Short mmCIF file of C-alpha atoms in Angstrom, two decimals:
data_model
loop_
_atom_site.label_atom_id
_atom_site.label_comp_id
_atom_site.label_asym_id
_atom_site.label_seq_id
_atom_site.Cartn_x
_atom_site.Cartn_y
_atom_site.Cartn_z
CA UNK A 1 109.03 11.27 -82.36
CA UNK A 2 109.00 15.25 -82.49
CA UNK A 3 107.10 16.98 -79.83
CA UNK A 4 104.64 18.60 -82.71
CA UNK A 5 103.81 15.24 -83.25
CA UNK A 6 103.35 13.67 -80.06
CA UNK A 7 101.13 16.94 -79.09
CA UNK A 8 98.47 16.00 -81.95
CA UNK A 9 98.15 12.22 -81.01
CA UNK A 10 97.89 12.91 -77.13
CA UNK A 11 95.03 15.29 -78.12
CA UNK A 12 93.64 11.81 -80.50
CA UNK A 13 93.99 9.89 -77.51
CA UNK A 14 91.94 11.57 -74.80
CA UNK A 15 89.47 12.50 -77.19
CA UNK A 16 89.22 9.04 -78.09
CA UNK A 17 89.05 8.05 -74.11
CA UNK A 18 86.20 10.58 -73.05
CA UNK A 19 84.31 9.46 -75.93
CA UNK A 20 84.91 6.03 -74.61
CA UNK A 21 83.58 7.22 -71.30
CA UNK A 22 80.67 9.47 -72.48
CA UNK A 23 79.15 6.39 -74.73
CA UNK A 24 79.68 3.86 -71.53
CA UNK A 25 78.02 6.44 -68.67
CA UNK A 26 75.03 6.64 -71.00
CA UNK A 27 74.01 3.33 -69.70
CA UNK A 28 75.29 3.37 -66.43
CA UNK A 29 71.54 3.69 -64.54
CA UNK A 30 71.67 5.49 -61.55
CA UNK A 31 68.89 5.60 -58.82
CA UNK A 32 69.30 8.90 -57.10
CA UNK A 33 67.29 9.32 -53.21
CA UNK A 34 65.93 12.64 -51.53
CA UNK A 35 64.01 13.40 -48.64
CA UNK A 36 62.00 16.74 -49.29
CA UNK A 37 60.15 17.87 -46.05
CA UNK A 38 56.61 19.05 -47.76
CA UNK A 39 53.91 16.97 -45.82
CA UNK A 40 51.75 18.44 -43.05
CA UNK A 41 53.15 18.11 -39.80
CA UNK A 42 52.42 14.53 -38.52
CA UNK A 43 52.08 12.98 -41.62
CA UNK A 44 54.10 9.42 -42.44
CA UNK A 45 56.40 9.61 -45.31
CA UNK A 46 55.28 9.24 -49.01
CA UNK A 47 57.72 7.95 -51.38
CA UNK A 48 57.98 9.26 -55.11
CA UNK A 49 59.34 7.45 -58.16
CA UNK A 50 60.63 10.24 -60.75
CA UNK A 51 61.22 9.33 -63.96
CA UNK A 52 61.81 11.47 -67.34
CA UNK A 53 62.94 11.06 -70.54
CA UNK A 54 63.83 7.93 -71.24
CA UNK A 55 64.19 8.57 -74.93
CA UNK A 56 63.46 4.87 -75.60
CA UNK A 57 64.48 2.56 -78.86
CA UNK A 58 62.81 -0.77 -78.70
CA UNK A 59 66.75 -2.63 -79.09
CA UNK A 60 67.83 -0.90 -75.86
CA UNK A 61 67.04 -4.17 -73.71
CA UNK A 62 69.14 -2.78 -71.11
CA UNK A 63 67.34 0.33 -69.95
CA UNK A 64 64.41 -1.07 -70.49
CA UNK A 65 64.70 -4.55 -67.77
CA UNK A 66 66.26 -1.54 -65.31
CA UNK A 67 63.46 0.16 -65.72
CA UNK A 68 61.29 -2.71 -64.81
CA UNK A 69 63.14 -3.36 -61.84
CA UNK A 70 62.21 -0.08 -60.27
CA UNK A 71 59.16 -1.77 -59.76
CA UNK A 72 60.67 -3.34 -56.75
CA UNK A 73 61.13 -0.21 -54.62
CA UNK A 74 56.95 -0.33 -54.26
CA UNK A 75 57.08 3.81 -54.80
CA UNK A 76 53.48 5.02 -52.83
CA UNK A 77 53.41 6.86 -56.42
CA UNK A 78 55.01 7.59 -59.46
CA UNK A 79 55.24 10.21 -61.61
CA UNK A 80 56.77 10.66 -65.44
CA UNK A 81 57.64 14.04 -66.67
CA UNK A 82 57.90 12.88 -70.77
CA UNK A 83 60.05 12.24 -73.54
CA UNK A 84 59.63 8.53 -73.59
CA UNK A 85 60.09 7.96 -76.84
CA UNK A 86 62.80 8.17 -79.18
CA UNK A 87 61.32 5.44 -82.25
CA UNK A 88 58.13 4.98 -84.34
CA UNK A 89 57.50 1.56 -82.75
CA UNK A 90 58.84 2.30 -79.35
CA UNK A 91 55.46 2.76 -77.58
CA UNK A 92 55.02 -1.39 -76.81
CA UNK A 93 58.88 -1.35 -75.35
CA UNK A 94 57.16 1.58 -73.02
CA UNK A 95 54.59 0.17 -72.17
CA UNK A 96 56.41 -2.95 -71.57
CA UNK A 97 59.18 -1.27 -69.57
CA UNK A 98 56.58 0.47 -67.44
CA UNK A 99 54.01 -2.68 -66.84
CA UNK A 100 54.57 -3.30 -63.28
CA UNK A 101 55.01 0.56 -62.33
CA UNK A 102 51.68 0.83 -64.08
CA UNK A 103 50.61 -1.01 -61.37
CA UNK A 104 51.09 1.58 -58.55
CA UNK A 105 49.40 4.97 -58.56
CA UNK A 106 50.72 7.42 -61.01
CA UNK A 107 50.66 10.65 -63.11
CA UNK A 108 52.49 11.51 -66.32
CA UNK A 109 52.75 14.63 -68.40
CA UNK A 110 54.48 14.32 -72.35
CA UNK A 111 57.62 16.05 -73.85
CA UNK A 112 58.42 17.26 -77.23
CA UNK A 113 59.79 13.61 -78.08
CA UNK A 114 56.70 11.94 -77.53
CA UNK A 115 55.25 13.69 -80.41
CA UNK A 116 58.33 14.02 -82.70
CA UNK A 117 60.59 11.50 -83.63
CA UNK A 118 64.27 12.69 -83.50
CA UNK A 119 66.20 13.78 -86.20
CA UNK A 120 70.10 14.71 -86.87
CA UNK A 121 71.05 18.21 -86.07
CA UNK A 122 74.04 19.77 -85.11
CA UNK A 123 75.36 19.02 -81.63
CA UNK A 124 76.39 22.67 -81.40
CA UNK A 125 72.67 23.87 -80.98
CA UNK A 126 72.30 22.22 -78.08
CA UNK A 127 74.49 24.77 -76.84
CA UNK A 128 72.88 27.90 -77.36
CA UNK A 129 70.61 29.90 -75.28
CA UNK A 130 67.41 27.71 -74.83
CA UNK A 131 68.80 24.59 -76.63
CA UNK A 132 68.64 27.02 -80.36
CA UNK A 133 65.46 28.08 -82.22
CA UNK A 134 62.78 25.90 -82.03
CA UNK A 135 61.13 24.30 -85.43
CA UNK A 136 58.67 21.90 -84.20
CA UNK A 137 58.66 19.40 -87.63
CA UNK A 138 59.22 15.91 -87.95
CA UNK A 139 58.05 12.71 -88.06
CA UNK A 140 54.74 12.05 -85.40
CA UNK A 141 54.92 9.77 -83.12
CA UNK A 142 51.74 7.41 -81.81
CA UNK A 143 51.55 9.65 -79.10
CA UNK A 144 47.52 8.85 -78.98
CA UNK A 145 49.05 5.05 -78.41
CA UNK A 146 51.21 6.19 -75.06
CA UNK A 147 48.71 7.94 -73.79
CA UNK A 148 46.03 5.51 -74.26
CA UNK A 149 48.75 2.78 -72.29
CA UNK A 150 49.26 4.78 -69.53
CA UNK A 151 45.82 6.21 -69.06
CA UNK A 152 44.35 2.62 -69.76
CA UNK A 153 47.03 1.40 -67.14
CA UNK A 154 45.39 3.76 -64.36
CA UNK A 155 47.87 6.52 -64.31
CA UNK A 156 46.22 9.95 -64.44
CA UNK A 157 46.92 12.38 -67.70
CA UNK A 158 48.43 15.68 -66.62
CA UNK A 159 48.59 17.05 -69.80
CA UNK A 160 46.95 20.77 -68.93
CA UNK A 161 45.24 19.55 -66.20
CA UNK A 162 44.41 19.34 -62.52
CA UNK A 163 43.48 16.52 -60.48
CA UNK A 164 43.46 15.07 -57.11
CA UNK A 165 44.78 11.46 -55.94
CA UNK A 166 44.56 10.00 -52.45
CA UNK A 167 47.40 7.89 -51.17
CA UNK A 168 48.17 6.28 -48.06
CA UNK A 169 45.58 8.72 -46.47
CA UNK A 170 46.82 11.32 -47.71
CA UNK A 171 44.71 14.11 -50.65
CA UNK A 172 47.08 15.18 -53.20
CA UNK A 173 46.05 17.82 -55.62
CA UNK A 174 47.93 17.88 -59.26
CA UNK A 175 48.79 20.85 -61.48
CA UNK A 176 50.31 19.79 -64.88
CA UNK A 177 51.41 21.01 -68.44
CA UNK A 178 51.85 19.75 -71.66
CA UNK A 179 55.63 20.45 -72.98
CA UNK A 180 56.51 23.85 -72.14
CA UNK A 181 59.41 23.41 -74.67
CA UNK A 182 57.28 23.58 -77.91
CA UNK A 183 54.80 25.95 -76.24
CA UNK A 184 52.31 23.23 -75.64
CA UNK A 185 52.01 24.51 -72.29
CA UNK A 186 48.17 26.29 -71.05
CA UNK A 187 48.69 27.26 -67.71
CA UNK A 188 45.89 29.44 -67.86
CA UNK A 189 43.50 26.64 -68.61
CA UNK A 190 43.94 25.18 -65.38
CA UNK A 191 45.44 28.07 -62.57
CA UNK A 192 44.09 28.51 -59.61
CA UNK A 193 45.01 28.68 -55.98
CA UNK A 194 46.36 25.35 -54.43
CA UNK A 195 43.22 23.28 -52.23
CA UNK A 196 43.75 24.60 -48.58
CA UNK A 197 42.33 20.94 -48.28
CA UNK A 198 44.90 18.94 -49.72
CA UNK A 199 47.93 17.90 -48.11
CA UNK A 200 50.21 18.76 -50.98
CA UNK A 201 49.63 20.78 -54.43
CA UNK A 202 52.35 19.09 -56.75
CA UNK A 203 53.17 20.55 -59.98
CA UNK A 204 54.15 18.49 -62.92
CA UNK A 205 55.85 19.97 -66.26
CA UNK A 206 58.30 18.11 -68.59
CA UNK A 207 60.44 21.24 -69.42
CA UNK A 208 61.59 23.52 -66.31
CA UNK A 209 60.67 26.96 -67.54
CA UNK A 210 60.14 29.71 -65.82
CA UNK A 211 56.70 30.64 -67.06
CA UNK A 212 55.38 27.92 -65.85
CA UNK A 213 57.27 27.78 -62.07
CA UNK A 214 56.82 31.01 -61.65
CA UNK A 215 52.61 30.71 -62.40
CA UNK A 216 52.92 27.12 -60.39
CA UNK A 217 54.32 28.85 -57.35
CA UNK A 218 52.49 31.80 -57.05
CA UNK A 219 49.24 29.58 -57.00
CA UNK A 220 50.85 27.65 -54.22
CA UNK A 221 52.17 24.28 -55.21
CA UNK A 222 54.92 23.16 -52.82
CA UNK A 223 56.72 20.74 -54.96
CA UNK A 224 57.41 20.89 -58.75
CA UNK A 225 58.89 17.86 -60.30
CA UNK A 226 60.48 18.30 -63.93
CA UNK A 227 62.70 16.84 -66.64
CA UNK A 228 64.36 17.98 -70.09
CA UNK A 229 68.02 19.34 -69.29
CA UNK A 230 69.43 15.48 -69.28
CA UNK A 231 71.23 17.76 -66.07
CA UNK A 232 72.80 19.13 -69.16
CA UNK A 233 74.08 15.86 -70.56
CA UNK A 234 77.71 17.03 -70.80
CA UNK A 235 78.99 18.60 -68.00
CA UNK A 236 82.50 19.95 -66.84
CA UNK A 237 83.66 18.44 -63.55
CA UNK A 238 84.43 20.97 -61.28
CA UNK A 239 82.15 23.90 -63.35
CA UNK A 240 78.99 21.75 -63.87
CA UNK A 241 76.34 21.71 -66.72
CA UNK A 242 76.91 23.75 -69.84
CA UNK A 243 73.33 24.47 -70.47
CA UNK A 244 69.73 23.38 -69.03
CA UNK A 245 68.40 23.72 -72.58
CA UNK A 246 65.84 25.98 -70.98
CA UNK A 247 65.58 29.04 -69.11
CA UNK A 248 66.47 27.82 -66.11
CA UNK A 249 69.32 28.62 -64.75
CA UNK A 250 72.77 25.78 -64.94
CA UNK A 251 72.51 25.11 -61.26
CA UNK A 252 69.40 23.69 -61.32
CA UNK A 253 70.00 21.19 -63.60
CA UNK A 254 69.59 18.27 -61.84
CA UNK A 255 68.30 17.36 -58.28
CA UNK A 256 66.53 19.07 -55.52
CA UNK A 257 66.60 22.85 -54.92
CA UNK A 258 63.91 25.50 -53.68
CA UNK A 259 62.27 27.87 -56.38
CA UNK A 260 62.78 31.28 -56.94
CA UNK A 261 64.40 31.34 -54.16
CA UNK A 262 66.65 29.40 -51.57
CA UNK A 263 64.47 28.13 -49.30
CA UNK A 264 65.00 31.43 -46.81
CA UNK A 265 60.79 32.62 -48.26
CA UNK A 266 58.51 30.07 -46.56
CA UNK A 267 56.19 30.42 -49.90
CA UNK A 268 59.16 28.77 -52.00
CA UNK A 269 58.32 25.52 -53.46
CA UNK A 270 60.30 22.49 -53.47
CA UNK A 271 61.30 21.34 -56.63
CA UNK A 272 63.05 18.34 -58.40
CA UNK A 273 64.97 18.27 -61.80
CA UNK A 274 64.97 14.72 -63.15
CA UNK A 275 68.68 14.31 -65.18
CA UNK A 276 66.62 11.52 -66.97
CA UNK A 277 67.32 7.81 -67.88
CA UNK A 278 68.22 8.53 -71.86
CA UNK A 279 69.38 10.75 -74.45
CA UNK A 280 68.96 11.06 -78.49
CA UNK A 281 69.95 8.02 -80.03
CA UNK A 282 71.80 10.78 -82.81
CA UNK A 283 74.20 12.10 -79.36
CA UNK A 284 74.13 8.94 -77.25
CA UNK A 285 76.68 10.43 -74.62
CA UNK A 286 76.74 11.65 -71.31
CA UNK A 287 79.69 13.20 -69.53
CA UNK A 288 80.19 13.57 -65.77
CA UNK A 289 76.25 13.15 -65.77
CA UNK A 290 74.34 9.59 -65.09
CA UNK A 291 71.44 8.94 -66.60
CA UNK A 292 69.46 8.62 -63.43
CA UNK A 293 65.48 8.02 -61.63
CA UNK A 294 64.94 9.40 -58.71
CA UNK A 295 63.23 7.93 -55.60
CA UNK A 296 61.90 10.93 -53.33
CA UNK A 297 60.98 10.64 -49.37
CA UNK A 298 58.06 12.90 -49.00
CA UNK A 299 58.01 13.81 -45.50
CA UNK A 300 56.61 15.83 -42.70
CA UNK A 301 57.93 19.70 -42.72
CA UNK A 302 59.90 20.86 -39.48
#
């Protein structure tokens, strides 16, 4: 076989292998741990389930029983920053995934996808500054219906509000938006400096942007806890994520990092990017990026 031959079909062949890969990470549930040193000094540990956007179809039996399992961890609290659904009649396989976490204490703001259902578009958009123009249209999704399960399952609605939880001793205030991706978000509606009261002022947003850290940490929350970039889905091993489909920046994406700055500011917040549990069921890949939940040790600052 000629060389310009060979060439083509090698080119075939890997393609067809990371393909291969990308469609079998997607299910390949990861639970990620972090210890983040907020608490007041003297104060036990507090652990935090994270989850975000599982992106849910009722067939996907497999995510879902994981899901449930995370039950067994017996999280203090948990918190879900949106985009759970990704079908018309995926709010009981939601609910049902969720029914012993519902359990536990909890709070849970909404993404774009838990209004819209999702649609085919070119994978290429996903590339561009900010995930592309927005054009909010499509078909609505019982959002009313996950709301009412979650609230009517005890977990707080964060949805442009504040409000205050006490666990294990401990008074935690809440700050939370609705999706700052279709410009749901009202900060305004519910600023104001953190309680000098409360042990902890957490803020809670489904889409990282920095409108909304920015306001959160200048009214003095010390942990923000976030989902949307997927930890950019597809990433390049050695370079990272190719975009956060936001405006924050790539290496971000995904885990545990102090905002604005590095940590060296004793005002900057804590914060935690969720890489989420699903994707689109139109792009149902992942590349050197597990869909993931994420168990965080709350514990005493040094």
């Amino acid at each position: 076989m000629r060389t310009s031959v060979k060439l083509p079909l090698a080119v075939l062949a890997a393609g067809a292998a990371g393909l291969g890969w990308s469609l079998a990470e997607a299910q390949a549930y990861t639970l990620r741990r972090f210890s983040v040193p907020v608490l007041p000094a003297g104060s036990s540990p507090l652990r935090v389930l994270c989850l975000s956007d599982l992106h849910l179809v009722p067939n996907q039996t497999k995510k879902l029983d994981w899901v449930r399992g995370l039950a067994a961890l017996e999280p203090d609290l948990v918190v879900s920053t949106g985009d759970n659904l990704a079908h018309l009649e995926a709010v009981p396989a939601v609910l049902r995934a969720h029914e012993h976490l519902l359990k536990l204490p909890g709070v849970f703001v909404l993404g774009s996808n838990d209004y819209f259902a999702p649609r085919p578009k070119n994978p290429a958009r996903y590339l561009l500054p900010y995930g592309g123009k927005k054009r909010i249209h499509g078909v609505r999704l019982p959002t009313r219906e996950l709301v009412e399960g979650f609230s009517e399952g005890g977990w707080i609605d964060l949805n442009n509000r504040r409000a205050q939880l006490k666990i294990n001793d401990l008074q935690l205030e809440f700050v939370g938006v609705d999706d700052p991706h279709i410009k749901k978000d009202r900060y305004p509606e519910v600023a104001g400096q953190a309680d000098p009261t409360a042990a902890l002022t957490i803020g809670v947003a489904h889409a990282p942007y920095l409108r909304v850290l920015d306001a959160m940490t200048a009214d003095g929350a010390g942990l923000i806890l976030a989902g949307h970039t997927h930890g950019g889905q597809l990433c390049v091993p050695g370079y990272g994520p190719l975009t956060t489909n936001c405006d924050l920046d790539r290496r971000r994406a995904k885990g545990v990092s102090r905002y604005p700055g590095n940590g060296s500011d004793p005002t900057d917040a804590w914060m935690h990017v969720s890489a989420g549990l699903g994707t689109s069921p139109y792009t149902p890949v992942r590349f050197a990026c597990r869909p993931e939940a994420t168990l965080l040790t709350l514990t005493a600052a040094v």
